[in-house]
PDB file of C-alpha atoms in Angstrom:
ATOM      1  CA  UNK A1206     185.706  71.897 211.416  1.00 89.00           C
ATOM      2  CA  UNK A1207     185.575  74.876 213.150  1.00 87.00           C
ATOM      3  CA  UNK A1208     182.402  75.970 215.276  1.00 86.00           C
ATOM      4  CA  UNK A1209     179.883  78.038 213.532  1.00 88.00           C
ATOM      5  CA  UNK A1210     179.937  81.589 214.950  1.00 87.00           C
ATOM      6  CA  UNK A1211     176.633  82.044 216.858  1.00 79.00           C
ATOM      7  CA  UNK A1212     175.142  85.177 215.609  1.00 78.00           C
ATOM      8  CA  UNK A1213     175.156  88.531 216.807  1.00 73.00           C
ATOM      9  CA  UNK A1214     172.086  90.456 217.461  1.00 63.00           C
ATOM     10  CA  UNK A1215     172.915  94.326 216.800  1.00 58.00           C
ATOM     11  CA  UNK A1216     169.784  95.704 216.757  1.00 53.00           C
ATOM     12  CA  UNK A1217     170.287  97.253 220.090  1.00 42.00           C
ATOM     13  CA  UNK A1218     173.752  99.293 218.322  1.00 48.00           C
ATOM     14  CA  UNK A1219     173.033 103.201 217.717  1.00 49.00           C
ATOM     15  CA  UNK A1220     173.665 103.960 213.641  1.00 47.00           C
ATOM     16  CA  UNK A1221     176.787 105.621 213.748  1.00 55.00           C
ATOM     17  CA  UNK A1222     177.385 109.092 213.693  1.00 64.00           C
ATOM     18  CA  UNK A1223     180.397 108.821 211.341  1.00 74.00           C
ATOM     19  CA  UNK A1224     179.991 110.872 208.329  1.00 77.00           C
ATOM     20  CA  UNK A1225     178.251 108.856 205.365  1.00 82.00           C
ATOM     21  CA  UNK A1226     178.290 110.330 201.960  1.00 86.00           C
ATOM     22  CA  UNK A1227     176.300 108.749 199.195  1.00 85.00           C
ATOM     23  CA  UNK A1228     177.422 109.062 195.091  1.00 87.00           C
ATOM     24  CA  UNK A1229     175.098 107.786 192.271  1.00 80.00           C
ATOM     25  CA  UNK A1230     177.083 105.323 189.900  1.00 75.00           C
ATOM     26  CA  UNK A1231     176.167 102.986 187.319  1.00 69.00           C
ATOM     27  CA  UNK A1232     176.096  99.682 188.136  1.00 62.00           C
ATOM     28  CA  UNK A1233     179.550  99.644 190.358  1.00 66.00           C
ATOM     29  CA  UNK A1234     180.255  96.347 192.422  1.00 75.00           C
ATOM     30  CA  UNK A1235     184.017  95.204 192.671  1.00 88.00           C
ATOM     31  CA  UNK A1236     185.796  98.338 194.231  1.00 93.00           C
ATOM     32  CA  UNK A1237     189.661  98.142 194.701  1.00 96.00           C
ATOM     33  CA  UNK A1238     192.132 101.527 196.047  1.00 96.00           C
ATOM     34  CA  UNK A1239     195.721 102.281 195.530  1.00 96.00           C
ATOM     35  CA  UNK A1240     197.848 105.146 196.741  1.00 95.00           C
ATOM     36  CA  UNK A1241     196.361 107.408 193.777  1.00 97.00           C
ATOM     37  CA  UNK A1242     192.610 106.407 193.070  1.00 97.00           C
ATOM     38  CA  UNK A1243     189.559 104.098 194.013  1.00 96.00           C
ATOM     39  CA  UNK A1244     188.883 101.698 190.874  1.00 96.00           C
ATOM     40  CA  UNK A1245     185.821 100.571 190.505  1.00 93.00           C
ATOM     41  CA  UNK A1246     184.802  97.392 187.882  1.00 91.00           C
ATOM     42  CA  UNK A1247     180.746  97.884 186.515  1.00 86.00           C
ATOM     43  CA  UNK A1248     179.005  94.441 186.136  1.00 81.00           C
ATOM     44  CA  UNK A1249     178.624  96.501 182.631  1.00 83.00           C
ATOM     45  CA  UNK A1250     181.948  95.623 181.624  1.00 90.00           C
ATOM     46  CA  UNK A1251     183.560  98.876 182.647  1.00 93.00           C
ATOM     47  CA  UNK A1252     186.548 100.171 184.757  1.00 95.00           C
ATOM     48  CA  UNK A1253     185.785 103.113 186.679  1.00 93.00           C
ATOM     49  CA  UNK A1254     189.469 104.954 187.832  1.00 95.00           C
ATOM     50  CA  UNK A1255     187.836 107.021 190.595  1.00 94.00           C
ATOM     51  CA  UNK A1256     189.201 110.986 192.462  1.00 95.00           C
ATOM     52  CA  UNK A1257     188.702 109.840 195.877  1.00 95.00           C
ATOM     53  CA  UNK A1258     188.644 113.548 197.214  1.00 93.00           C
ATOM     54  CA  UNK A1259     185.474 114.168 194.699  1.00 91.00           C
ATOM     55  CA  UNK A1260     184.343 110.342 194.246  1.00 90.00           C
ATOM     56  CA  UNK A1261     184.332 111.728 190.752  1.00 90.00           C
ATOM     57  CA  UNK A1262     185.016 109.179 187.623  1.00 91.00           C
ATOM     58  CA  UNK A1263     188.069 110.612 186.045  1.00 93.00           C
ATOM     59  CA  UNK A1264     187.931 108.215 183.370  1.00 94.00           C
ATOM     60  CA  UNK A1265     186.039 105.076 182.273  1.00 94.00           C
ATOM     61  CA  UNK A1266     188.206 101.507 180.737  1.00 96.00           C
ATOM     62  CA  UNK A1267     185.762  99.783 178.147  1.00 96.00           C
ATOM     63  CA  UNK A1268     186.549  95.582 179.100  1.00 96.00           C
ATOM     64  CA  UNK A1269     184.958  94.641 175.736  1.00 93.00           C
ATOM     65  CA  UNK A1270     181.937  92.580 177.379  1.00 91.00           C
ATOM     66  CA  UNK A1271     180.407  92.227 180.814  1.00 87.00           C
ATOM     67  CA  UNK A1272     182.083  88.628 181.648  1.00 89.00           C
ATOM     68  CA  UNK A1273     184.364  88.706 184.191  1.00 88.00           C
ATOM     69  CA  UNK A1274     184.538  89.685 187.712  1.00 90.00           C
ATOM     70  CA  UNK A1275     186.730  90.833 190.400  1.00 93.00           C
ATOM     71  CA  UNK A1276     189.470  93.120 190.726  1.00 96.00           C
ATOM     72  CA  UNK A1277     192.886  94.031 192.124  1.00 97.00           C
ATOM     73  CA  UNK A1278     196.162  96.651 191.594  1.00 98.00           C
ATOM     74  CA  UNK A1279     199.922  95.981 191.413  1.00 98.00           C
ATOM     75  CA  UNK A1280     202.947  96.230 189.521  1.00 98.00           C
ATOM     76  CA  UNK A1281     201.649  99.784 188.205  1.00 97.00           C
ATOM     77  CA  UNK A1282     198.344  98.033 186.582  1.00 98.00           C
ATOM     78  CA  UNK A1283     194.898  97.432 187.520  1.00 98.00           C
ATOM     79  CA  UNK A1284     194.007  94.070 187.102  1.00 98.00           C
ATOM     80  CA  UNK A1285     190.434  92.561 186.501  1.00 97.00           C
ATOM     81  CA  UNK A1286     188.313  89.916 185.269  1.00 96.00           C
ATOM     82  CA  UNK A1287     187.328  90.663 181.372  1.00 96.00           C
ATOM     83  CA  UNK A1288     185.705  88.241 179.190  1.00 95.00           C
ATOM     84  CA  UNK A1289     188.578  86.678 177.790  1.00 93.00           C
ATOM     85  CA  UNK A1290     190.525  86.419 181.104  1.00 96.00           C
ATOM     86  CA  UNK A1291     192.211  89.036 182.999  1.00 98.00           C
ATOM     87  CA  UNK A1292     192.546  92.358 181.956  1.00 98.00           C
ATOM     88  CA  UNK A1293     195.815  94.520 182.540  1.00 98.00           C
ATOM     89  CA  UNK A1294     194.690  98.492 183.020  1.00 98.00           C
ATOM     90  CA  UNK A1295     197.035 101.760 182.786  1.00 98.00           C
ATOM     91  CA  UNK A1296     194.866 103.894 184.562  1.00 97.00           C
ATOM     92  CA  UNK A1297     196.373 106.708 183.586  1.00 96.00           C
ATOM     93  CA  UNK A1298     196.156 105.983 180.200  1.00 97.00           C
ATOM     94  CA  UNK A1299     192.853 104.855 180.463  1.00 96.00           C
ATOM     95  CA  UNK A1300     192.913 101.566 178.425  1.00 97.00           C
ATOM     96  CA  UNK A1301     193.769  97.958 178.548  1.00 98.00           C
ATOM     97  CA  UNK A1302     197.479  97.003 177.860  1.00 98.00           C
ATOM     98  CA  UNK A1303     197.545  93.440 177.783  1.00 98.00           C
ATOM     99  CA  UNK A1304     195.027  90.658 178.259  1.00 97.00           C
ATOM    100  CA  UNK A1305     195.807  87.114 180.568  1.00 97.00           C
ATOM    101  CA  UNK A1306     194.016  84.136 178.396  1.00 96.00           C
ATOM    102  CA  UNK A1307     192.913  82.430 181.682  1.00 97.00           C
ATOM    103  CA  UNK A1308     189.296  80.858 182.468  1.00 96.00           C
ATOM    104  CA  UNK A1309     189.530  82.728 186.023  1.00 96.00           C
ATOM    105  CA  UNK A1310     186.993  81.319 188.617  1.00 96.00           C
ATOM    106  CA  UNK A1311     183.751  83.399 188.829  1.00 92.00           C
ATOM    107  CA  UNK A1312     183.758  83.826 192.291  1.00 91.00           C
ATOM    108  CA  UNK A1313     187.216  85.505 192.687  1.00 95.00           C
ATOM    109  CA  UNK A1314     186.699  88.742 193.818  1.00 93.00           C
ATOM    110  CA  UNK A1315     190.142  89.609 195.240  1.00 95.00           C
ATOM    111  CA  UNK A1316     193.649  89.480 192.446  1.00 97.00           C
ATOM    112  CA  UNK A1317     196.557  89.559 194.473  1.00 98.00           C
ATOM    113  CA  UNK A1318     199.903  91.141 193.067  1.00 98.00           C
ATOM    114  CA  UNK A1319     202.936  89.857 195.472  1.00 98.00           C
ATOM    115  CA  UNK A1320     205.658  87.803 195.054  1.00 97.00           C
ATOM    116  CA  UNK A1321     206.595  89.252 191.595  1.00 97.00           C
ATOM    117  CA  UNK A1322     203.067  88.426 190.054  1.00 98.00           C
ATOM    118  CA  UNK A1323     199.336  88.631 189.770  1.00 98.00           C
ATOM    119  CA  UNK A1324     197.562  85.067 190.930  1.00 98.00           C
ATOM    120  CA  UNK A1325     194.441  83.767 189.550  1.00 98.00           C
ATOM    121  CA  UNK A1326     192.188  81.231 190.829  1.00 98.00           C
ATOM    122  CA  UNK A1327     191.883  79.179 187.103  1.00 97.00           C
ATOM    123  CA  UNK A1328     189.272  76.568 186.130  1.00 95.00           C
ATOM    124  CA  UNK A1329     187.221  74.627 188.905  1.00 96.00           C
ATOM    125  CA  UNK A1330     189.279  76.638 191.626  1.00 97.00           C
ATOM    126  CA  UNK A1331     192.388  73.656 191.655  1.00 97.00           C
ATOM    127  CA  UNK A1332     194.790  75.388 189.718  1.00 96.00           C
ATOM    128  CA  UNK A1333     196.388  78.868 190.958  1.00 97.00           C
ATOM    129  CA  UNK A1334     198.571  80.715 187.963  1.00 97.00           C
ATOM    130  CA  UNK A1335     201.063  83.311 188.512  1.00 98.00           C
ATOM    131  CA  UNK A1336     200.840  86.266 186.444  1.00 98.00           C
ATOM    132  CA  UNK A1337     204.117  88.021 184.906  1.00 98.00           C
ATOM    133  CA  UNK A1338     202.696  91.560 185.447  1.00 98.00           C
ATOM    134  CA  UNK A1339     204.985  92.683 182.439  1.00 97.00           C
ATOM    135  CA  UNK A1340     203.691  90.658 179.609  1.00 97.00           C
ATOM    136  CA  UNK A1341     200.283  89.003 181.375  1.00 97.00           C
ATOM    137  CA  UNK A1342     201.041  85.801 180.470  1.00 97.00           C
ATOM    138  CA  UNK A1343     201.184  82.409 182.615  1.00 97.00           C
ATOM    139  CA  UNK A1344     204.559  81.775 184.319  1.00 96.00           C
ATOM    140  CA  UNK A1345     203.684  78.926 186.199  1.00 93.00           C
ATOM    141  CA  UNK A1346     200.561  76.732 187.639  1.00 95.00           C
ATOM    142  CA  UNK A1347     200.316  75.626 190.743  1.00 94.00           C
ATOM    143  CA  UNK A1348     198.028  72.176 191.367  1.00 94.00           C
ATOM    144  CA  UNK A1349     195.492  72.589 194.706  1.00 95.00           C
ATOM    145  CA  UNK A1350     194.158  70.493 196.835  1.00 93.00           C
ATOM    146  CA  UNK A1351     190.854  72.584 197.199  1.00 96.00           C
ATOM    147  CA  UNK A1352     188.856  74.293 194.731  1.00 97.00           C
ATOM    148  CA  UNK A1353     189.212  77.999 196.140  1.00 97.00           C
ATOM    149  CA  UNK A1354     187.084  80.532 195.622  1.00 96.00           C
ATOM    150  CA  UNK A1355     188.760  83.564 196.596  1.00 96.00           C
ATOM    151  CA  UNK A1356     192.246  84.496 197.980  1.00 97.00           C
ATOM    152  CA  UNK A1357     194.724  87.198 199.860  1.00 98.00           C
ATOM    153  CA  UNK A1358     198.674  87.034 200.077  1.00 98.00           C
ATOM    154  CA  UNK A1359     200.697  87.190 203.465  1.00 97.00           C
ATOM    155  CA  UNK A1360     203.808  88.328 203.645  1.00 96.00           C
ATOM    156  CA  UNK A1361     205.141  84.728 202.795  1.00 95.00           C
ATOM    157  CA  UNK A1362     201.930  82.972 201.549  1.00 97.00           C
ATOM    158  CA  UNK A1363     199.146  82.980 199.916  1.00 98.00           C
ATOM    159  CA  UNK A1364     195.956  82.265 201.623  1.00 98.00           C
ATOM    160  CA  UNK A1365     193.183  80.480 199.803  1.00 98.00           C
ATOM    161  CA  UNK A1366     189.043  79.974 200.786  1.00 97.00           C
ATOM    162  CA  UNK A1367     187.308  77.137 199.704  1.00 97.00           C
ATOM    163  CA  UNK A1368     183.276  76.992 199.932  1.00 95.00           C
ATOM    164  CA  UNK A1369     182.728  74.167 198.212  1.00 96.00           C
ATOM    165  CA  UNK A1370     185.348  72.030 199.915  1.00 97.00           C
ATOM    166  CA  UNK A1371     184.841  73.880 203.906  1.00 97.00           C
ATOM    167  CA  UNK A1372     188.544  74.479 203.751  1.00 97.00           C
ATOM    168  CA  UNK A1373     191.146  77.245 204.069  1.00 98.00           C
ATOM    169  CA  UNK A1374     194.475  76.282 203.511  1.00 98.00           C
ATOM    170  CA  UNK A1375     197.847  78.950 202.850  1.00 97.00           C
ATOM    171  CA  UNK A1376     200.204  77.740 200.287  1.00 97.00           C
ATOM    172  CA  UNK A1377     203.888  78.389 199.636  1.00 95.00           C
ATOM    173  CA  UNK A1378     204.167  80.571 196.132  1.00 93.00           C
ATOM    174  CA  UNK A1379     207.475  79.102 195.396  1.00 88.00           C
ATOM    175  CA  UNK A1380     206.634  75.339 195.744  1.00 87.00           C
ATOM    176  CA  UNK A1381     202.666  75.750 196.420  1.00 88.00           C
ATOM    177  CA  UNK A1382     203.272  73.430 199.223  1.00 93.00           C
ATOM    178  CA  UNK A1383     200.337  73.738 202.064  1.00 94.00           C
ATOM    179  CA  UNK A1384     201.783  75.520 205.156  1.00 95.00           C
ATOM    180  CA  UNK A1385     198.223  75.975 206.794  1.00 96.00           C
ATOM    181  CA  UNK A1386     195.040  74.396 206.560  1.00 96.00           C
ATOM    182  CA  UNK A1387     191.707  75.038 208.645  1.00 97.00           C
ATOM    183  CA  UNK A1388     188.517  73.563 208.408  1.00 97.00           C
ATOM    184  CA  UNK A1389     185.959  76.060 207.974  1.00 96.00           C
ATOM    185  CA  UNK A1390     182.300  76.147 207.151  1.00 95.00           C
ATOM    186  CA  UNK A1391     181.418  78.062 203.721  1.00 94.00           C
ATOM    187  CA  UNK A1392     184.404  80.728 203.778  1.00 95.00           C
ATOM    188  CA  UNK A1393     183.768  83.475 201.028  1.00 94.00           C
ATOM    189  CA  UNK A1394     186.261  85.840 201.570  1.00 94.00           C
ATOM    190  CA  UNK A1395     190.125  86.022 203.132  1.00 96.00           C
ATOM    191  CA  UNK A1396     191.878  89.335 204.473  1.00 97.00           C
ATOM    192  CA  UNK A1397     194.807  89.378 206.251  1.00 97.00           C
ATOM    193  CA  UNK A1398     196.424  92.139 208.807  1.00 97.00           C
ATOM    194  CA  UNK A1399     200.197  91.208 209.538  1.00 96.00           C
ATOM    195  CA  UNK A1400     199.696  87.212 211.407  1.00 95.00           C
ATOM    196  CA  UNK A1401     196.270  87.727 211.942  1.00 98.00           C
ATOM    197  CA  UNK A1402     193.792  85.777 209.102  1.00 98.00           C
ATOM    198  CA  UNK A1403     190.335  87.643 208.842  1.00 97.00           C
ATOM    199  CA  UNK A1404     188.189  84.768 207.175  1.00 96.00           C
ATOM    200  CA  UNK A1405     184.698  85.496 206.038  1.00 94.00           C
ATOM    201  CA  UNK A1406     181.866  82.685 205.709  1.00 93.00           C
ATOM    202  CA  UNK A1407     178.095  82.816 205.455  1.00 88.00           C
ATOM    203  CA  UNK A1408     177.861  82.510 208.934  1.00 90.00           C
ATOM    204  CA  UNK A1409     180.265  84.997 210.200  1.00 91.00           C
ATOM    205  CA  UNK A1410     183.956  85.583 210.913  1.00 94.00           C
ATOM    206  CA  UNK A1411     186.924  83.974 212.016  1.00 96.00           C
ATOM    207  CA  UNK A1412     190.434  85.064 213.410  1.00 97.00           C
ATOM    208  CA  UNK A1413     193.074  83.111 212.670  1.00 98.00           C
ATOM    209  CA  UNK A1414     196.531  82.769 213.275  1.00 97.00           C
ATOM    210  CA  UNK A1415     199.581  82.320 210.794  1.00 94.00           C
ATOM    211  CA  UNK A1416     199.125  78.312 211.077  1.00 94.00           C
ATOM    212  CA  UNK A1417     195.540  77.985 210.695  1.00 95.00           C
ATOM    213  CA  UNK A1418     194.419  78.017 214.589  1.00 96.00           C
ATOM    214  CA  UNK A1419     191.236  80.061 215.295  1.00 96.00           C
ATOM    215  CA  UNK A1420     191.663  83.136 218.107  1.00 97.00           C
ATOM    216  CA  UNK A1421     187.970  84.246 217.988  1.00 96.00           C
ATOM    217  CA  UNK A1422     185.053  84.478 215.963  1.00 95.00           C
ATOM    218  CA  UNK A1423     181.877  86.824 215.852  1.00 93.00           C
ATOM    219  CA  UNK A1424     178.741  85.736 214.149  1.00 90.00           C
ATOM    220  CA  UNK A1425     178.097  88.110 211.163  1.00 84.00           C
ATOM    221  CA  UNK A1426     178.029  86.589 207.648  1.00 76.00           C
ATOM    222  CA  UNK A1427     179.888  87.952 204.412  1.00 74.00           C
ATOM    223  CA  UNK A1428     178.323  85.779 201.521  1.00 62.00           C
ATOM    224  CA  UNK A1429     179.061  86.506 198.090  1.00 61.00           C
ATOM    225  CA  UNK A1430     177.082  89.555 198.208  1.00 67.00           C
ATOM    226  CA  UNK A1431     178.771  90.885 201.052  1.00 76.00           C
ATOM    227  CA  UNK A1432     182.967  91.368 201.740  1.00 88.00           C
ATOM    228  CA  UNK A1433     185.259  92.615 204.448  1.00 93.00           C
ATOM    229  CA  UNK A1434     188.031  94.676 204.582  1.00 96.00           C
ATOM    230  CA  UNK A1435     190.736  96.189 207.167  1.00 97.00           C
ATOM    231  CA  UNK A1436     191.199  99.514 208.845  1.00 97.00           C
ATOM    232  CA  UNK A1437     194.718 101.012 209.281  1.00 96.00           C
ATOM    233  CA  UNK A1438     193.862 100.495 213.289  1.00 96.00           C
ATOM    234  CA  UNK A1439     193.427  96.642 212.678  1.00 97.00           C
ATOM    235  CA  UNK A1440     189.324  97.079 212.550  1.00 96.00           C
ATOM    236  CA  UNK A1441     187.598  94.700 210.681  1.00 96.00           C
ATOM    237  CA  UNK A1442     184.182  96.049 208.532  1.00 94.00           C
ATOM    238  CA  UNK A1443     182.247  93.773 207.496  1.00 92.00           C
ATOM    239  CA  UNK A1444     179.601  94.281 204.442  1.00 86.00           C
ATOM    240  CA  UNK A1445     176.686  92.027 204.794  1.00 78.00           C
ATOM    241  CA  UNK A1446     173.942  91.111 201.234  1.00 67.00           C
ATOM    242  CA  UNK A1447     171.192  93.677 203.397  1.00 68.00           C
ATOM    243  CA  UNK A1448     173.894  96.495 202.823  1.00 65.00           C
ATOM    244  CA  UNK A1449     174.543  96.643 206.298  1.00 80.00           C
ATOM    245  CA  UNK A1450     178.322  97.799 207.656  1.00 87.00           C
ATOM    246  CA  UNK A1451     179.556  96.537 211.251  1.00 90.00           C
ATOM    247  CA  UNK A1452     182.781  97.589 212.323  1.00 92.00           C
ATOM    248  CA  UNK A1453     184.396  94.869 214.211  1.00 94.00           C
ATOM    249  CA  UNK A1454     187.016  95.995 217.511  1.00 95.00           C
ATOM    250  CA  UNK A1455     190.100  93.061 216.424  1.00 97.00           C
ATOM    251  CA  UNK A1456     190.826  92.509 219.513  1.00 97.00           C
ATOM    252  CA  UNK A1457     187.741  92.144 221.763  1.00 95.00           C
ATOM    253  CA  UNK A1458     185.649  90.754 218.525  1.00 95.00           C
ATOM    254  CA  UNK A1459     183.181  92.991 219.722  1.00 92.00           C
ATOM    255  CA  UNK A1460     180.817  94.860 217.053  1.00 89.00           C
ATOM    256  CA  UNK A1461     181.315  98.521 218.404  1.00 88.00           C
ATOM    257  CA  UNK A1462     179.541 100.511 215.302  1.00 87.00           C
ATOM    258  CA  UNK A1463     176.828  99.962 212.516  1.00 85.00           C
ATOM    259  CA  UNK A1464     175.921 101.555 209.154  1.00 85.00           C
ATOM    260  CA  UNK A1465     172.653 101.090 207.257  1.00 81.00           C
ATOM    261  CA  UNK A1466     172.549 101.284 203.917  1.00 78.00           C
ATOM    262  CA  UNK A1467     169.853 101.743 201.265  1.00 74.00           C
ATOM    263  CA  UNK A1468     169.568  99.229 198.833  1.00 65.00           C
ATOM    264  CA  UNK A1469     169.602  95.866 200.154  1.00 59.00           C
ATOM    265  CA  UNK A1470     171.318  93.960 197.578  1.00 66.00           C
ATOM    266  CA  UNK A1471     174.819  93.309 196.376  1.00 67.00           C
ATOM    267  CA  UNK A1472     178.530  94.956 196.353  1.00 77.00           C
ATOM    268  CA  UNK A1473     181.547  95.482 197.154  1.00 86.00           C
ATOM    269  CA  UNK A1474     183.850  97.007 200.630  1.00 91.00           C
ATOM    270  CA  UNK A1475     187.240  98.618 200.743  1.00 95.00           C
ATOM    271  CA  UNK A1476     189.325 100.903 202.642  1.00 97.00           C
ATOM    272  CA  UNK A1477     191.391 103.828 201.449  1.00 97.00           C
ATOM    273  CA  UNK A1478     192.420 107.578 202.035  1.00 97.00           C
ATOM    274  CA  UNK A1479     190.964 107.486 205.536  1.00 95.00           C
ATOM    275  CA  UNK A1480     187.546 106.284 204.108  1.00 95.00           C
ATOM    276  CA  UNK A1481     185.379 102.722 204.322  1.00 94.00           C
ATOM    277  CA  UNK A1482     184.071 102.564 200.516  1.00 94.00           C
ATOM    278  CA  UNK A1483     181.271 100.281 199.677  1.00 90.00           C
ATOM    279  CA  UNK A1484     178.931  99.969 197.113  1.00 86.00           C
ATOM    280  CA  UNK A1485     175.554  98.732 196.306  1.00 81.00           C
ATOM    281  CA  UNK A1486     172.784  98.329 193.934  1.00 76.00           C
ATOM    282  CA  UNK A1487     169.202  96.795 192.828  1.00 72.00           C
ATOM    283  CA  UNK A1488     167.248  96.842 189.376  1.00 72.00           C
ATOM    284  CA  UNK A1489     166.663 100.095 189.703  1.00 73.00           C
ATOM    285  CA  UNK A1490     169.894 101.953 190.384  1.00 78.00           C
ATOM    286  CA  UNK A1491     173.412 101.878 191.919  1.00 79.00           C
ATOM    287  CA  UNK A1492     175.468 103.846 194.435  1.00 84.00           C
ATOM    288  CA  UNK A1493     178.886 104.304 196.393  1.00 88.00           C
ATOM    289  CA  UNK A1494     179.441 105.356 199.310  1.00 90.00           C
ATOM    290  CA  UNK A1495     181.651 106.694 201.452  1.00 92.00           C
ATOM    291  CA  UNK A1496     181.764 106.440 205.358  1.00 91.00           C
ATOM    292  CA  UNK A1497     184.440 108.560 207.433  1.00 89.00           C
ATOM    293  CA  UNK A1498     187.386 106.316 209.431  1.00 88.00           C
TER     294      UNK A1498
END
């Protein structure tokens, strides 16, 4: 197991002076960005295809119910948990095309499109389908040996978390044989930037290498509530559950910026058109917002 991450104490930090622009929404959580919009999926049930220049909705994708959670692009499509699987979404067209009859894991935030399909954490987490992105149905299962949570692709593998099992482990999408495995405590979340493995836990984050071996680790948590995502310059942010944004240098694991952020409850992190997008909301409303690379 690898050592918990003693936290960091960043109270000493200045707030940055990066540029922080804040958008009323309804209800937006799971946020996702392609070359042509930010997507956004409402715990209402609701796609949101997003103008990043304005942060404007352009237009809104009814789900049918508000089961279903996390979200992801490829293949042309937006793809995201509805409540009778996974949804396929022409953006464009503004509806949903097709519908994947899979019982996908609650907790998977992140659907990967590589390899020539969309994969889905299915049932109690063992079973990983591949999606064929043209009709949305199964093409194959592959049988775990953890029940994952969440998961990223590499440019050869595809990189599963655990939390209930302390385990990440990268599997081969061809065979699913296991061509990494680390023990780590709680992981949440899984990002990668070329051969470097960004894992996320409740206790903070590790580095990883290609195989599985940690390089570093700094002690801020991503839970559920929370998520991470990568810079173009290889910088790590890091959303905590108290809406707080810490910008982490890759190579020095040192936290060189922080962003507060009202509303200390749950959301959602991304990157896109020179932008850190996160989002965030309580009982009483919801926002998005967007912070300048």
């Amino acid at each position: 197991m690898l050592e918990r991450p003693t936290a960091v104490d960043v109270a000493s930090i200045p707030v940055t002076t990066r540029a922080v622009e804040t958008f009323d929404v309804d209800s937006t959580d799971f946020l996702v960005a392609d070359d042509t919009y930010l997507y956004a999926r409402r715990e209402a049930g609701v796609v949101e295809v997003i103008d990043p220049r304005s942060a404007a909705v352009v237009r809104s994708v009814d789900l049918g119910g508000h089961e279903g959670q996390g979200i992801g692009v490829g293949f042309g499509a937006v793809w995201v948990g509805a409540p009778d699987g996974v949804a396929r979404v022409d953006a464009e067209a503004g509806a949903v095309t097709a519908v994947a009859e899979v019982v996908k894991v609650r907790e998977q935030s992140h659907l990967a499109a590589a390899f020539g399909s969309v994969w889905v954490l299915t049932g109690d987490g063992t079973e990983l389908v591949a999606l064929d992105p043209e009709t949305a149905e199964v093409e194959r299962t592959v049988e775990l040996s953890v029940r994952g949570n969440d998961l990223t692709a590499s440019a050869d593998a595809l990189w599963i978390v655990s939390s209930v099992d302390d385990a990440v482990v990268a599997v081969s999408p061809e065979s699913g044989a296991v061509e990494a495995r680390a023990a780590v405590e709680e992981p949440r979340l899984v990002r990668i930037d070329g051969d470097v493995v960004w894992v996320a836990t409740t206790f903070g984050v590790h580095r990883l290498d290609s195989i599985g071996r940690e390089t570093g680790s700094v002690g801020l948590g991503a839970d559920r509530d929370g998520g991470i995502a990568i810079a173009p310059d290889g910088a790590v942010w890091v959303r905590n559950a108290r809406s707080v944004l810490h910008r982490i240098d890759p190579e020095t694991l040192e936290v060189t910026e922080r962003v507060d952020l009202p509303l200390a409850k749950g959301g959602s992190v991304d990157i896109g058109f020179g932008f850190v997008w996160a989002s965030a909301y309580d009982e009483a409303e919801a926002l998005l917002f967007r912070v300048a690379l």
